[in-house]
Every structure is written in structure tokens, then in C-alpha cells.
Short mmCIF file of C-alpha atoms in Angstrom, two decimals:
data_model
loop_
_atom_site.label_atom_id
_atom_site.label_comp_id
_atom_site.label_asym_id
_atom_site.label_seq_id
_atom_site.Cartn_x
_atom_site.Cartn_y
_atom_site.Cartn_z
CA MET Q 1 -12.14 -16.74 -4.49
CA THR Q 2 -9.83 -19.08 -6.38
CA PRO Q 3 -6.54 -17.80 -7.79
CA LEU Q 4 -7.99 -18.03 -11.29
CA GLU Q 5 -11.10 -16.10 -10.31
CA ALA Q 6 -8.93 -13.43 -8.72
CA MET Q 7 -6.82 -13.14 -11.86
CA GLN Q 8 -9.89 -12.97 -14.09
CA SER Q 9 -11.35 -10.30 -11.84
CA THR Q 10 -8.12 -8.35 -12.04
CA LEU Q 11 -8.09 -8.71 -15.80
CA ALA Q 12 -11.65 -7.41 -15.99
CA GLY Q 13 -10.52 -4.45 -13.91
CA GLU Q 14 -7.65 -3.80 -16.28
CA HIS Q 15 -10.00 -3.88 -19.27
CA ALA Q 16 -12.19 -1.28 -17.56
CA ALA Q 17 -9.24 0.88 -16.52
CA LEU Q 18 -7.85 0.86 -20.05
CA TYR Q 19 -11.19 1.87 -21.52
CA VAL Q 20 -11.71 4.69 -19.04
CA TYR Q 21 -8.18 6.01 -19.39
CA GLY Q 22 -8.61 5.96 -23.15
CA VAL Q 23 -11.72 8.11 -22.85
CA LEU Q 24 -10.18 10.44 -20.28
CA GLY Q 25 -7.09 10.89 -22.40
CA GLY Q 26 -9.25 12.03 -25.27
CA ARG Q 27 -11.04 14.59 -23.13
CA VAL Q 28 -8.06 16.31 -21.53
CA SER Q 29 -6.20 18.92 -23.50
CA ALA Q 30 -2.48 18.26 -23.54
CA SER Q 31 -1.85 21.97 -23.99
CA ALA Q 32 -4.27 23.22 -21.34
CA GLU Q 33 -3.58 20.45 -18.80
CA PRO Q 34 -0.17 19.07 -19.71
CA ALA Q 35 0.55 17.46 -16.33
CA LEU Q 36 -2.82 15.73 -16.17
CA ALA Q 37 -2.59 14.63 -19.80
CA THR Q 38 0.84 13.15 -19.19
CA ALA Q 39 -0.31 11.38 -16.04
CA LEU Q 40 -3.33 9.92 -17.84
CA ARG Q 41 -1.17 8.70 -20.70
CA ALA Q 42 1.30 7.12 -18.28
CA ALA Q 43 -1.52 5.40 -16.41
CA HIS Q 44 -2.97 4.10 -19.67
CA ASP Q 45 0.39 2.67 -20.64
CA VAL Q 46 0.86 0.99 -17.26
CA HIS Q 47 -2.57 -0.61 -17.32
CA ARG Q 48 -2.07 -1.83 -20.88
CA VAL Q 49 1.09 -3.62 -19.80
CA ARG Q 50 -0.72 -5.02 -16.77
CA ARG Q 51 -3.61 -6.24 -18.89
CA ASP Q 52 -1.19 -8.14 -21.07
CA GLN Q 53 0.60 -9.57 -18.05
CA VAL Q 54 -2.58 -10.78 -16.38
CA THR Q 55 -3.81 -12.17 -19.68
CA ALA Q 56 -0.63 -14.24 -19.82
CA MET Q 57 -1.15 -15.38 -16.22
CA VAL Q 58 -4.67 -16.58 -16.97
CA ARG Q 59 -3.52 -18.39 -20.08
CA ALA Q 60 -0.69 -19.98 -18.14
CA ALA Q 61 -3.29 -21.25 -15.70
CA GLY Q 62 -5.07 -22.96 -18.58
CA GLU Q 63 -8.14 -20.77 -18.95
CA ASP Q 64 -9.38 -18.34 -21.56
CA PRO Q 65 -8.88 -14.74 -20.44
CA VAL Q 66 -12.06 -12.81 -19.82
CA ALA Q 67 -12.82 -10.51 -22.75
CA ALA Q 68 -13.24 -6.78 -22.56
CA ALA Q 69 -16.72 -5.35 -22.70
CA VAL Q 70 -17.73 -3.20 -25.64
CA SER Q 71 -17.94 -0.18 -23.35
CA TYR Q 72 -17.84 0.71 -19.68
CA ALA Q 73 -19.65 3.31 -17.62
CA LEU Q 74 -17.40 6.19 -16.70
CA PRO Q 75 -17.04 6.87 -12.98
CA ASN Q 76 -18.47 10.34 -13.58
CA ARG Q 77 -19.33 12.66 -16.48
CA ALA Q 78 -15.65 13.39 -17.07
CA ASP Q 79 -16.55 16.67 -18.73
CA SER Q 80 -13.90 18.81 -17.07
CA ALA Q 81 -10.30 18.42 -16.04
CA ARG Q 82 -11.38 18.22 -12.41
CA ARG Q 83 -13.86 15.43 -13.13
CA CYS Q 84 -11.37 13.59 -15.32
CA ARG Q 85 -8.87 13.72 -12.49
CA ARG Q 86 -11.49 12.43 -10.08
CA ALA Q 87 -12.45 9.64 -12.47
CA ALA Q 88 -8.82 8.57 -12.70
CA ALA Q 89 -8.59 8.62 -8.92
CA LEU Q 90 -11.63 6.35 -8.65
CA ILE Q 91 -10.17 3.96 -11.21
CA GLU Q 92 -6.93 3.64 -9.26
CA GLU Q 93 -8.85 3.11 -6.02
CA ARG Q 94 -10.89 0.35 -7.63
CA CYS Q 95 -7.77 -1.20 -9.09
CA CYS Q 96 -6.23 -1.17 -5.63
CA GLU Q 97 -9.14 -3.25 -4.40
CA VAL Q 98 -8.86 -5.89 -7.12
CA TYR Q 99 -5.09 -6.07 -6.70
CA ALA Q 100 -5.50 -6.49 -2.94
CA ALA Q 101 -8.02 -9.27 -3.52
CA MET Q 102 -5.57 -10.92 -5.89
CA VAL Q 103 -2.84 -10.73 -3.24
CA GLY Q 104 -5.13 -12.60 -0.88
CA SER Q 105 -6.04 -15.29 -3.38
CA THR Q 106 -2.76 -16.07 -5.10
CA ALA Q 107 0.76 -17.14 -4.21
CA ARG Q 108 4.33 -16.87 -5.38
CA ALA Q 109 4.95 -14.89 -8.60
CA ASN Q 110 1.31 -13.99 -9.13
CA ARG Q 111 1.01 -12.68 -5.59
CA GLN Q 112 4.23 -10.70 -6.00
CA TRP Q 113 2.81 -9.13 -9.15
CA ALA Q 114 -0.34 -8.13 -7.27
CA ILE Q 115 1.64 -6.72 -4.33
CA ASP Q 116 3.65 -4.52 -6.67
CA ALA Q 117 0.58 -3.47 -8.64
CA LEU Q 118 -1.22 -2.51 -5.43
CA THR Q 119 1.63 -0.30 -4.27
CA ASP Q 120 1.98 1.30 -7.68
CA ALA Q 121 -1.74 2.02 -7.98
CA ALA Q 122 -1.90 3.42 -4.45
CA VAL Q 123 0.92 5.85 -5.19
CA ARG Q 124 -0.31 6.63 -8.71
CA GLY Q 125 -3.68 7.52 -7.26
CA LEU Q 126 -2.07 10.35 -5.32
CA THR Q 127 -1.27 11.98 -8.65
CA PHE Q 128 -4.99 12.19 -9.32
CA GLY Q 129 -5.93 13.45 -5.90
CA VAL Q 130 -6.48 10.26 -3.92
CA GLU Q 131 -5.97 10.92 -0.23
CA PRO Q 132 -3.48 8.60 1.47
CA THR Q 133 -5.21 6.00 3.63
CA PRO Q 134 -4.01 3.46 6.18
CA TRP Q 135 -5.34 0.57 4.08
CA PRO Q 136 -5.25 1.14 0.31
CA GLY Q 137 -7.28 -1.53 -1.44
CA ALA Q 138 -8.75 -2.76 1.82
CA PRO Q 139 -11.07 0.03 2.95
CA GLU Q 140 -13.06 -2.22 5.27
CA LEU Q 141 -10.08 -2.54 7.59
CA MET G 1 -11.97 -4.55 12.02
CA LEU G 2 -9.65 -6.69 14.04
CA GLY G 3 -11.62 -9.78 13.09
CA VAL G 4 -10.02 -9.66 9.68
CA VAL G 5 -6.49 -10.03 10.91
CA GLY G 6 -7.09 -10.99 14.49
CA THR G 7 -5.39 -13.81 16.24
CA THR G 8 -7.82 -16.32 14.82
CA THR G 9 -7.11 -15.53 11.23
CA LEU G 10 -3.46 -16.41 11.28
CA ALA G 11 -4.32 -20.01 11.99
CA CYS G 12 -6.95 -20.32 9.24
CA SER G 13 -6.73 -21.30 5.62
CA PRO G 14 -6.79 -18.59 2.96
CA TYR G 15 -10.27 -19.71 1.91
CA GLU G 16 -11.60 -19.37 5.45
CA LEU G 17 -9.98 -15.98 5.74
CA GLN G 18 -11.53 -14.76 2.53
CA THR G 19 -14.88 -15.85 3.86
CA GLN G 20 -14.27 -14.06 7.14
CA GLN G 21 -13.66 -10.80 5.33
CA ARG G 22 -17.28 -10.72 4.31
CA ARG G 23 -18.57 -11.37 7.80
CA PRO G 24 -19.10 -8.71 10.43
CA ALA G 25 -16.26 -8.38 12.90
CA ARG G 26 -16.58 -10.69 15.86
CA PRO G 27 -14.64 -11.15 19.05
CA THR G 28 -11.40 -13.03 18.59
CA PRO G 29 -10.17 -15.70 20.95
CA SER G 30 -7.25 -15.00 23.21
CA ALA G 31 -3.74 -14.90 21.86
CA ALA G 32 -2.91 -18.03 23.79
CA GLN G 33 -5.00 -20.03 21.31
CA VAL G 34 -2.68 -19.20 18.43
CA PRO G 35 -0.20 -21.94 17.69
CA ALA G 36 3.25 -20.65 18.56
CA ALA G 37 4.67 -22.17 15.37
CA ASP G 38 2.41 -20.19 13.06
CA PRO G 39 4.90 -18.59 10.66
CA ASP G 40 2.56 -15.68 10.03
CA VAL G 41 2.88 -14.67 13.68
CA GLU G 42 6.58 -14.24 13.12
CA LEU G 43 5.90 -12.10 10.07
CA ALA G 44 3.43 -9.99 12.03
CA THR G 45 6.01 -9.54 14.78
CA THR G 46 8.58 -8.39 12.26
CA VAL G 47 6.25 -5.87 10.67
CA VAL G 48 5.03 -4.57 14.03
CA ALA G 49 8.64 -4.00 15.05
CA ALA G 50 9.29 -2.12 11.83
CA GLU G 51 6.17 -0.02 12.38
CA ARG G 52 7.23 0.82 15.93
CA ALA G 53 10.70 1.76 14.75
CA LEU G 54 9.18 4.12 12.22
CA LEU G 55 6.93 5.67 14.85
CA GLU G 56 9.97 6.19 17.05
CA ARG G 57 11.73 7.90 14.16
CA ILE G 58 8.76 10.17 13.66
CA GLU G 59 8.70 11.02 17.37
CA ALA G 60 12.41 11.76 17.36
CA THR G 61 12.07 13.89 14.25
CA VAL G 62 9.22 15.90 15.72
CA GLY G 63 11.19 16.22 18.96
CA ARG G 64 14.05 17.82 17.12
CA HIS G 65 11.94 19.72 14.60
CA PRO G 66 8.63 20.68 16.24
CA ARG G 67 7.56 22.51 13.09
CA LEU G 68 7.36 19.15 11.34
CA GLU G 69 4.69 17.90 13.72
CA ARG G 70 1.82 18.90 11.45
CA VAL G 71 3.54 17.48 8.39
CA LEU G 72 4.18 14.15 10.07
CA ALA G 73 0.85 13.85 11.89
CA PRO G 74 -0.90 11.96 9.05
CA ALA G 75 1.95 9.45 8.81
CA ARG G 76 1.87 8.94 12.55
CA GLU G 77 -1.89 8.30 12.46
CA VAL G 78 -1.52 5.80 9.64
CA HIS G 79 1.18 3.83 11.41
CA GLU G 80 -0.56 3.92 14.76
CA GLU G 81 -3.56 2.37 13.02
CA HIS G 82 -1.34 -0.31 11.51
CA VAL G 83 0.15 -1.14 14.89
CA THR G 84 -3.25 -1.30 16.54
CA LEU G 85 -4.47 -3.83 14.00
CA LEU G 86 -1.30 -5.88 13.85
CA GLU G 87 -0.81 -6.09 17.60
CA ASP G 88 -3.89 -8.25 17.79
CA ALA G 89 -2.17 -10.66 15.43
CA VAL G 90 0.92 -10.97 17.59
CA PRO G 91 0.44 -13.21 20.62
CA GLU G 92 1.62 -11.88 23.94
CA GLY G 93 5.19 -12.84 24.63
CA ALA G 94 6.24 -12.98 20.99
CA ASP G 95 9.77 -11.58 21.01
CA SER G 96 10.31 -8.80 18.52
CA SER G 97 13.73 -7.74 19.75
CA ASP G 98 15.63 -9.31 16.88
CA GLU G 99 13.24 -7.95 14.29
CA GLU G 100 13.34 -4.56 15.92
CA THR G 101 17.08 -4.46 15.58
CA ALA G 102 16.80 -5.39 11.95
CA ALA G 103 14.09 -2.84 11.32
CA THR G 104 15.96 0.10 12.72
CA GLY G 105 18.29 0.28 9.78
CA PRO G 106 21.89 -0.47 9.11
CA PRO G 107 24.50 -0.71 11.83
CA SER G 108 26.30 2.39 12.98
CA VAL G 109 27.04 4.70 10.09
CA GLU G 110 29.52 7.51 10.14
CA PRO G 111 27.97 10.93 9.80
CA GLY G 112 28.34 12.21 6.29
CA SER G 113 28.71 8.77 4.79
CA VAL G 114 25.00 7.98 4.74
CA PRO G 115 23.70 7.39 1.22
CA ALA G 116 21.02 9.82 0.11
CA ASP G 117 18.25 7.21 0.20
CA GLU G 118 19.24 5.59 3.48
CA PRO G 119 17.86 6.99 6.71
CA THR G 120 20.33 7.95 9.37
CA GLU G 121 20.34 6.02 12.62
CA PRO G 122 16.99 6.17 14.38
CA GLY G 123 18.16 8.18 17.36
CA ARG G 124 20.09 10.63 15.23
CA VAL G 125 17.88 13.17 13.54
CA PRO G 126 19.62 15.48 11.06
CA GLN G 127 19.78 19.11 12.01
CA ASP G 128 18.56 20.07 8.57
CA ARG G 129 14.78 19.88 8.50
CA ALA G 130 14.50 18.86 4.87
CA ARG G 131 17.03 16.10 5.40
CA ALA G 132 15.16 14.93 8.48
CA LEU G 133 11.98 14.70 6.43
CA ARG G 134 13.75 12.78 3.69
CA ASP G 135 14.97 10.36 6.34
CA VAL G 136 11.41 9.67 7.43
CA ALA G 137 10.45 9.12 3.79
CA ALA G 138 13.32 6.67 3.40
CA ALA G 139 12.17 4.88 6.54
CA GLU G 140 8.70 4.65 4.98
CA ASP G 141 10.26 3.02 1.93
CA ALA G 142 12.11 0.56 4.13
CA LEU G 143 8.90 -0.32 5.95
CA ALA G 144 7.08 -0.78 2.63
CA LEU G 145 9.76 -3.21 1.51
CA THR G 146 9.60 -5.17 4.77
CA ALA G 147 5.82 -5.40 4.52
CA LYS G 148 5.94 -6.45 0.87
CA GLN G 149 8.37 -9.23 1.69
CA ALA G 150 6.12 -10.34 4.54
CA ALA G 151 3.05 -10.23 2.29
CA PHE G 152 4.82 -12.42 -0.22
CA ALA G 153 5.80 -14.92 2.46
CA ALA G 154 2.53 -15.00 4.40
CA GLU G 155 0.71 -18.33 4.44
CA SER G 156 -2.66 -16.76 5.07
CA GLY G 157 -4.08 -15.03 2.02
CA ALA G 158 -6.06 -12.56 4.10
CA PHE G 159 -3.01 -11.64 6.13
CA ALA G 160 -1.00 -11.23 2.94
CA ARG G 161 -3.66 -8.81 1.73
CA VAL G 162 -3.41 -6.81 4.96
CA LEU G 163 0.37 -6.64 4.72
CA ALA G 164 0.31 -5.65 1.06
CA SER G 165 -2.15 -2.88 1.87
CA LEU G 166 0.08 -1.76 4.71
CA ALA G 167 3.04 -1.65 2.34
CA ALA G 168 1.03 0.44 -0.11
CA ALA G 169 0.12 2.86 2.67
CA ALA G 170 3.77 3.29 3.62
CA ALA G 171 4.63 3.90 -0.04
CA GLN G 172 1.92 6.55 -0.18
CA GLN G 173 3.33 8.26 2.90
CA SER G 174 6.79 8.21 1.40
CA ALA G 175 5.50 9.79 -1.81
CA VAL G 176 3.66 12.48 0.12
CA LEU G 177 6.65 13.29 2.32
CA ARG G 178 8.97 13.49 -0.67
CA THR G 179 6.73 16.14 -2.23
CA THR G 180 6.26 18.14 0.95
CA ARG G 181 7.97 21.45 1.42
CA VAL G 182 9.77 21.65 4.72
CA TRP G 183 7.57 24.49 5.91
CA GLY G 184 4.46 22.43 5.57
CA GLY G 185 2.70 22.60 2.19
CA ARG G 186 2.67 20.09 -0.65
CA ARG G 187 4.51 21.10 -3.79
#
């Protein structure tokens, strides 16, 4: 995978994460599940910033950033707080994998960005019930 | 598993390493085949030393506070797995003594003058159980930082990925330990 391919793949992941977090945020009651609602909103904000950052990286590399799809399949039905939490956990786990791939395919500032994003997503996932693992983002290890 | 970061991989180009990740694991050649000058071997040695120092801290903490054994068991398992994988990347005879010294924290610190986020000296486990647990969490943070720096510096892309994942795992353990009640349950 070239650095550009890795960045485009990460950007595609950010588009998907943003979409899913947007849906999840609309399905969780801030009054009934205030902690979950806050965590979902925070995750949405983080991924929006990351999307913009990766978009800038791709542009800086001289390519057009991959566009977002019209819609994305949710990781599950997301029809309860428990399922919304699980969906968020799956999103962070998937993001960990694309960030880890980007670490392996980039260098310097772009790699540093991916290293930090991987750590953040791995820890953020705990908020949504992800179990700690020895190799976040690299499950085949 | 070890084929991903085995002794062979440190001498390969990032592209080759990415390709290897999709192949089934295969036996790796002996450590003697790794060029001694491979800078990634030095990074692996540094991180292994930091991992071992953390495991020693966990052992010392459990030795002083046996009731923390169950709380610290998952962290111990994670770091033992890290060491197992990384040891295959460090050729026999690679000296980790300098790195080990660096990884064990700051030089001698007077009791009571240790900043809240800095672990006490490795052999000195606080009498207070909660403080001892916070020290392990701080050591996890220190390991995460060491691994992130190594991931940034690694020449091999695949090895950088392994180190970044390792750093993320240490950060997860720190987060879990910081939200663990001293008698065992998560908050």
C-alpha cells in the first residue's frame, strides 16, 4: 500500500465513522443516556477534525481526496443504547485498523499523526466497551 | 504471528513487510542473519527493555500488594505477549542494558518529591495500594511514549505498525488502571 493509498483509505474510514456517529448521536437520548450521548458527540467531533486533517494530507500529496459515500451500512441495527454503544465500539476498532495500516505505510509527520490517532481510538474504544487487547489495530498479531 | 515482526522483517523494505502481513506465518531465519547495524533492532531492544521493566514493576507491585494480582493480571498478560513477539526481533547478544536503565525511570528520587504522574523507582512500591496502582499506570504511559517514539523512528513500516499497536495497548492498560478501584472493580 502506498502512502497515498493508506491516507485515502484512512479518509474513507473517517467518512464512514462520521456518518455512523451522526446516526448514533441522533438515536441516543441525551437525557436518558447522558454519558453515552456525550461520548458519541465527542467521538463525532474528533473524527470530523481527523477527516479534515487527512483531507489536507491527501491534497498536500497532490491527489483529490476520496469523497464520502451517500450513506453507509451501520455496524448493527443501532436501535438501543446497548447496540449504539456496540456500534461505536466497532467503529473505533475499525478505525484502529486503518490507522495502524497508515502507520505502516507512511513516514514522518503523517506517520506521527497515524500513531497518535491509533492510540486515541484504542483508548476511546474503551469508553464504548471495547476490551483492551495486546495489539489494537493489528488483530492478526 | 512472529513472521510479521520476526527477525527477517527488520531487514526488509516496508513494501515487502506489508506483503508479508498477508502471508501465513512462516519460520524465520536465525537471529544471526540479521545485520547488526539494522537500526530497527536497536529500537526493538529499547522497547523490549521498557516492557521488561514494566513487567518487573508489576511483579514488585503484586509482591507488595497481593490483592492487586487480579487487577494487574490482564496488563501482565498483554506485556508478556509483547515481549514474546518482540524478543524474536532482537538478535541474541543485543545489549539492552543501557536502554533498560533508561526505561526504568528517572534517577533516584527522594520519597515524597515524586510528581503525581511519575512512577516511583521500580524497586520501591508505595505502601498505599491506590498509589501503587497509579504508579503502574504511569509506567504504562511511559512505555506508550517510548513505543510511539520507536514507531515514529522505525525504518520498517510493518515494524512501525507493530510498535504503534503496542503503544496503543499500553495506553489502553493505563486508562483501565486509572479507572480501577483499588479493591478490584472498574468504576
